[in-house]
Amino acid sequence: MPTPTTVEEYLADLAPNQRSALEEMRRTVNDAAPDATESIAYQMPALRSHGGQFLVSYAAFKNHYSLFPASDEVVKTLGAELTPYLAGKGTIRFPASRAIPLDLVRRIVEIRVKENAAGERR
């Protein structure tokens, strides 16, 4: 698969079921961070906010969808609710066999937006 240069290219290369799931995630993260800018980072869709600070990235894999918030604050704030989805320090995995918990995704992004806003003020 060629390296995507846009989110649309990334999504176009996915299987229809993966594309549909990631389109939902894309809408959710964009709605939660309306001032963020979409980009490609590490060959996956990503968002940046508050002066170009990394916000989140997300990707489709064979058996799961991942969200990468790169934030200890997300884990600390959401605690046990997030635990079933944690896979390592900065990776959140949602099984492909179930619907992505979009409300949880929204709250993760909202936490990251607040973090980035605080970082920009410093």
mmCIF file of N, CA and C in Angstrom, residues 8-73:
data_model
loop_
_atom_site.group_PDB
_atom_site.id
_atom_site.type_symbol
_atom_site.label_atom_id
_atom_site.label_comp_id
_atom_site.label_asym_id
_atom_site.label_seq_id
_atom_site.Cartn_x
_atom_site.Cartn_y
_atom_site.Cartn_z
ATOM 1 N N GLU A 8 -8.228 11.122 3.175
ATOM 2 C CA GLU A 8 -9.068 10.483 2.157
ATOM 3 C C GLU A 8 -8.332 9.321 1.488
ATOM 4 N N GLU A 9 -7.056 9.502 1.186
ATOM 5 C CA GLU A 9 -6.265 8.411 0.594
ATOM 6 C C GLU A 9 -6.151 7.243 1.561
ATOM 7 N N TYR A 10 -5.927 7.536 2.822
ATOM 8 C CA TYR A 10 -5.833 6.473 3.832
ATOM 9 C C TYR A 10 -7.137 5.672 3.861
ATOM 10 N N LEU A 11 -8.252 6.363 3.949
ATOM 11 C CA LEU A 11 -9.550 5.697 4.033
ATOM 12 C C LEU A 11 -9.863 4.908 2.760
ATOM 13 N N ALA A 12 -9.485 5.429 1.620
ATOM 14 C CA ALA A 12 -9.780 4.770 0.342
ATOM 15 C C ALA A 12 -9.097 3.407 0.229
ATOM 16 N N ASP A 13 -7.989 3.222 0.916
ATOM 17 C CA ASP A 13 -7.264 1.956 0.846
ATOM 18 C C ASP A 13 -7.792 0.890 1.795
ATOM 19 N N LEU A 14 -8.785 1.220 2.613
ATOM 20 C CA LEU A 14 -9.322 0.272 3.581
ATOM 21 C C LEU A 14 -10.441 -0.567 2.978
ATOM 22 N N ALA A 15 -10.656 -1.726 3.579
ATOM 23 C CA ALA A 15 -11.812 -2.552 3.227
ATOM 24 C C ALA A 15 -13.076 -1.782 3.603
ATOM 25 N N PRO A 16 -14.187 -2.027 2.923
ATOM 26 C CA PRO A 16 -15.410 -1.255 3.191
ATOM 27 C C PRO A 16 -15.839 -1.212 4.665
ATOM 28 N N ASN A 17 -15.771 -2.341 5.366
ATOM 29 C CA ASN A 17 -16.182 -2.342 6.779
ATOM 30 C C ASN A 17 -15.226 -1.517 7.632
ATOM 31 N N GLN A 18 -13.933 -1.571 7.339
ATOM 32 C CA GLN A 18 -12.959 -0.767 8.070
ATOM 33 C C GLN A 18 -13.152 0.716 7.757
ATOM 34 N N ARG A 19 -13.385 1.015 6.494
ATOM 35 C CA ARG A 19 -13.584 2.408 6.085
ATOM 36 C C ARG A 19 -14.786 2.999 6.818
ATOM 37 N N SER A 20 -15.861 2.256 6.872
ATOM 38 C CA SER A 20 -17.070 2.735 7.539
ATOM 39 C C SER A 20 -16.799 3.030 9.017
ATOM 40 N N ALA A 21 -16.121 2.130 9.695
ATOM 41 C CA ALA A 21 -15.815 2.322 11.117
ATOM 42 C C ALA A 21 -14.904 3.525 11.321
ATOM 43 N N LEU A 22 -13.890 3.663 10.487
ATOM 44 C CA LEU A 22 -12.966 4.779 10.646
ATOM 45 C C LEU A 22 -13.585 6.104 10.211
ATOM 46 N N GLU A 23 -14.525 6.080 9.298
ATOM 47 C CA GLU A 23 -15.235 7.313 8.953
ATOM 48 C C GLU A 23 -16.045 7.809 10.147
ATOM 49 N N GLU A 24 -16.642 6.865 10.901
ATOM 50 C CA GLU A 24 -17.358 7.248 12.124
ATOM 51 C C GLU A 24 -16.392 7.850 13.143
ATOM 52 N N MET A 25 -15.225 7.211 13.291
ATOM 53 C CA MET A 25 -14.243 7.738 14.231
ATOM 54 C C MET A 25 -13.776 9.122 13.773
ATOM 55 N N ARG A 26 -13.551 9.269 12.494
ATOM 56 C CA ARG A 26 -13.113 10.559 11.948
ATOM 57 C C ARG A 26 -14.133 11.655 12.259
ATOM 58 N N ARG A 27 -15.406 11.384 12.014
ATOM 59 C CA ARG A 27 -16.450 12.372 12.319
ATOM 60 C C ARG A 27 -16.441 12.722 13.807
ATOM 61 N N THR A 28 -16.281 11.701 14.635
ATOM 62 C CA THR A 28 -16.302 11.915 16.083
ATOM 63 C C THR A 28 -15.138 12.769 16.539
ATOM 64 N N VAL A 29 -13.922 12.458 16.095
ATOM 65 C CA VAL A 29 -12.765 13.250 16.532
ATOM 66 C C VAL A 29 -12.834 14.663 15.981
ATOM 67 N N ASN A 30 -13.289 14.815 14.763
ATOM 68 C CA ASN A 30 -13.411 16.164 14.188
ATOM 69 C C ASN A 30 -14.501 16.980 14.876
ATOM 70 N N ASP A 31 -15.607 16.327 15.247
ATOM 71 C CA ASP A 31 -16.668 17.038 15.961
ATOM 72 C C ASP A 31 -16.201 17.457 17.356
ATOM 73 N N ALA A 32 -15.384 16.624 17.996
ATOM 74 C CA ALA A 32 -14.887 16.923 19.344
ATOM 75 C C ALA A 32 -13.792 17.985 19.331
ATOM 76 N N ALA A 33 -13.168 18.168 18.172
ATOM 77 C CA ALA A 33 -12.085 19.150 18.041
ATOM 78 C C ALA A 33 -12.275 19.931 16.743
ATOM 79 N N PRO A 34 -13.322 20.753 16.683
ATOM 80 C CA PRO A 34 -13.649 21.414 15.414
ATOM 81 C C PRO A 34 -12.579 22.370 14.897
ATOM 82 N N ASP A 35 -11.704 22.849 15.759
ATOM 83 C CA ASP A 35 -10.658 23.769 15.317
ATOM 84 C C ASP A 35 -9.359 23.054 14.966
ATOM 85 N N ALA A 36 -9.342 21.738 15.097
ATOM 86 C CA ALA A 36 -8.135 20.968 14.800
ATOM 87 C C ALA A 36 -7.953 20.824 13.292
ATOM 88 N N THR A 37 -6.741 20.511 12.914
ATOM 89 C CA THR A 37 -6.378 20.337 11.513
ATOM 90 C C THR A 37 -6.024 18.876 11.271
ATOM 91 N N GLU A 38 -6.620 18.295 10.239
ATOM 92 C CA GLU A 38 -6.294 16.916 9.874
ATOM 93 C C GLU A 38 -4.968 16.857 9.127
ATOM 94 N N SER A 39 -4.272 15.757 9.344
ATOM 95 C CA SER A 39 -3.027 15.518 8.624
ATOM 96 C C SER A 39 -2.765 14.021 8.622
ATOM 97 N N ILE A 40 -1.648 13.652 8.068
ATOM 98 C CA ILE A 40 -1.165 12.273 8.151
ATOM 99 C C ILE A 40 0.104 12.315 8.987
ATOM 100 N N ALA A 41 0.178 11.465 9.999
ATOM 101 C CA ALA A 41 1.369 11.345 10.841
ATOM 102 C C ALA A 41 1.635 9.854 11.035
ATOM 103 N N TYR A 42 2.868 9.454 10.816
ATOM 104 C CA TYR A 42 3.223 8.038 10.939
ATOM 105 C C TYR A 42 2.318 7.160 10.072
ATOM 106 N N GLN A 43 1.996 7.651 8.897
ATOM 107 C CA GLN A 43 1.205 6.954 7.884
ATOM 108 C C GLN A 43 -0.229 6.664 8.316
ATOM 109 N N MET A 44 -0.772 7.496 9.217
ATOM 110 C CA MET A 44 -2.160 7.337 9.646
ATOM 111 C C MET A 44 -2.796 8.699 9.851
ATOM 112 N N PRO A 45 -4.132 8.759 9.839
ATOM 113 C CA PRO A 45 -4.815 10.019 10.087
ATOM 114 C C PRO A 45 -4.478 10.573 11.466
ATOM 115 N N ALA A 46 -4.306 11.872 11.529
ATOM 116 C CA ALA A 46 -3.978 12.537 12.791
ATOM 117 C C ALA A 46 -4.630 13.911 12.819
ATOM 118 N N LEU A 47 -4.738 14.442 14.013
ATOM 119 C CA LEU A 47 -5.228 15.804 14.190
ATOM 120 C C LEU A 47 -4.207 16.582 15.009
ATOM 121 N N ARG A 48 -4.114 17.868 14.671
ATOM 122 C CA ARG A 48 -3.245 18.788 15.405
ATOM 123 C C ARG A 48 -4.091 19.991 15.789
ATOM 124 N N SER A 49 -3.757 20.571 16.939
ATOM 125 C CA SER A 49 -4.500 21.746 17.395
ATOM 126 C C SER A 49 -3.564 22.698 18.112
ATOM 127 N N HIS A 50 -4.078 23.860 18.423
ATOM 128 C CA HIS A 50 -3.369 24.851 19.224
ATOM 129 C C HIS A 50 -1.923 25.036 18.771
ATOM 130 N N GLY A 51 -1.785 25.583 17.592
ATOM 131 C CA GLY A 51 -0.455 25.877 17.088
ATOM 132 C C GLY A 51 0.277 24.678 16.523
ATOM 133 N N GLY A 52 -0.457 23.657 16.120
ATOM 134 C CA GLY A 52 0.168 22.494 15.494
ATOM 135 C C GLY A 52 0.556 21.387 16.444
ATOM 136 N N GLN A 53 0.126 21.461 17.709
ATOM 137 C CA GLN A 53 0.421 20.397 18.665
ATOM 138 C C GLN A 53 -0.332 19.122 18.279
ATOM 139 N N PHE A 54 0.347 17.983 18.416
ATOM 140 C CA PHE A 54 -0.292 16.699 18.162
ATOM 141 C C PHE A 54 -1.487 16.548 19.088
ATOM 142 N N LEU A 55 -2.608 16.084 18.536
ATOM 143 C CA LEU A 55 -3.819 15.869 19.326
ATOM 144 C C LEU A 55 -4.074 14.372 19.471
ATOM 145 N N VAL A 56 -4.430 13.709 18.382
ATOM 146 C CA VAL A 56 -4.619 12.257 18.355
ATOM 147 C C VAL A 56 -4.339 11.756 16.950
ATOM 148 N N SER A 57 -4.107 10.458 16.848
ATOM 149 C CA SER A 57 -4.107 9.794 15.549
ATOM 150 C C SER A 57 -4.915 8.515 15.712
ATOM 151 N N TYR A 58 -5.292 7.932 14.585
ATOM 152 C CA TYR A 58 -6.102 6.715 14.632
ATOM 153 C C TYR A 58 -5.799 5.870 13.400
ATOM 154 N N ALA A 59 -6.107 4.573 13.512
ATOM 155 C CA ALA A 59 -5.776 3.672 12.409
ATOM 156 C C ALA A 59 -6.611 2.405 12.484
ATOM 157 N N ALA A 60 -6.693 1.733 11.335
ATOM 158 C CA ALA A 60 -7.375 0.442 11.243
ATOM 159 C C ALA A 60 -6.328 -0.660 11.138
ATOM 160 N N PHE A 61 -6.571 -1.732 11.846
ATOM 161 C CA PHE A 61 -5.732 -2.916 11.790
ATOM 162 C C PHE A 61 -6.632 -4.121 11.532
ATOM 163 N N LYS A 62 -6.046 -5.267 11.334
ATOM 164 C CA LYS A 62 -6.825 -6.455 10.959
ATOM 165 C C LYS A 62 -7.948 -6.758 11.955
ATOM 166 N N ASN A 63 -7.634 -6.732 13.253
ATOM 167 C CA ASN A 63 -8.609 -7.140 14.254
ATOM 168 C C ASN A 63 -9.059 -6.038 15.198
ATOM 169 N N HIS A 64 -8.583 -4.828 14.984
ATOM 170 C CA HIS A 64 -8.955 -3.735 15.872
ATOM 171 C C HIS A 64 -8.742 -2.385 15.198
ATOM 172 N N TYR A 65 -9.270 -1.368 15.876
ATOM 173 C CA TYR A 65 -9.051 0.027 15.494
ATOM 174 C C TYR A 65 -8.310 0.662 16.662
ATOM 175 N N SER A 66 -7.325 1.459 16.369
ATOM 176 C CA SER A 66 -6.549 2.083 17.430
ATOM 177 C C SER A 66 -6.718 3.589 17.418
ATOM 178 N N LEU A 67 -6.654 4.139 18.615
ATOM 179 C CA LEU A 67 -6.636 5.581 18.824
ATOM 180 C C LEU A 67 -5.389 5.859 19.647
ATOM 181 N N PHE A 68 -4.606 6.817 19.219
ATOM 182 C CA PHE A 68 -3.348 7.141 19.870
ATOM 183 C C PHE A 68 -3.425 8.569 20.419
ATOM 184 N N PRO A 69 -3.765 8.722 21.704
ATOM 185 C CA PRO A 69 -3.860 10.065 22.260
ATOM 186 C C PRO A 69 -2.533 10.615 22.792
ATOM 187 N N ALA A 70 -1.535 9.746 22.998
ATOM 188 C CA ALA A 70 -0.229 10.190 23.503
ATOM 189 C C ALA A 70 -0.393 11.050 24.749
ATOM 190 N N SER A 71 -1.120 10.532 25.740
ATOM 191 C CA SER A 71 -1.415 11.332 26.917
ATOM 192 C C SER A 71 -1.645 10.464 28.147
ATOM 193 N N ASP A 72 -0.877 10.730 29.186
ATOM 194 C CA ASP A 72 -1.130 10.079 30.472
ATOM 195 C C ASP A 72 -2.396 10.627 31.116
ATOM 196 N N GLU A 73 -2.716 11.891 30.812
ATOM 197 C CA GLU A 73 -3.899 12.526 31.386
ATOM 198 C C GLU A 73 -5.181 11.805 30.969
#
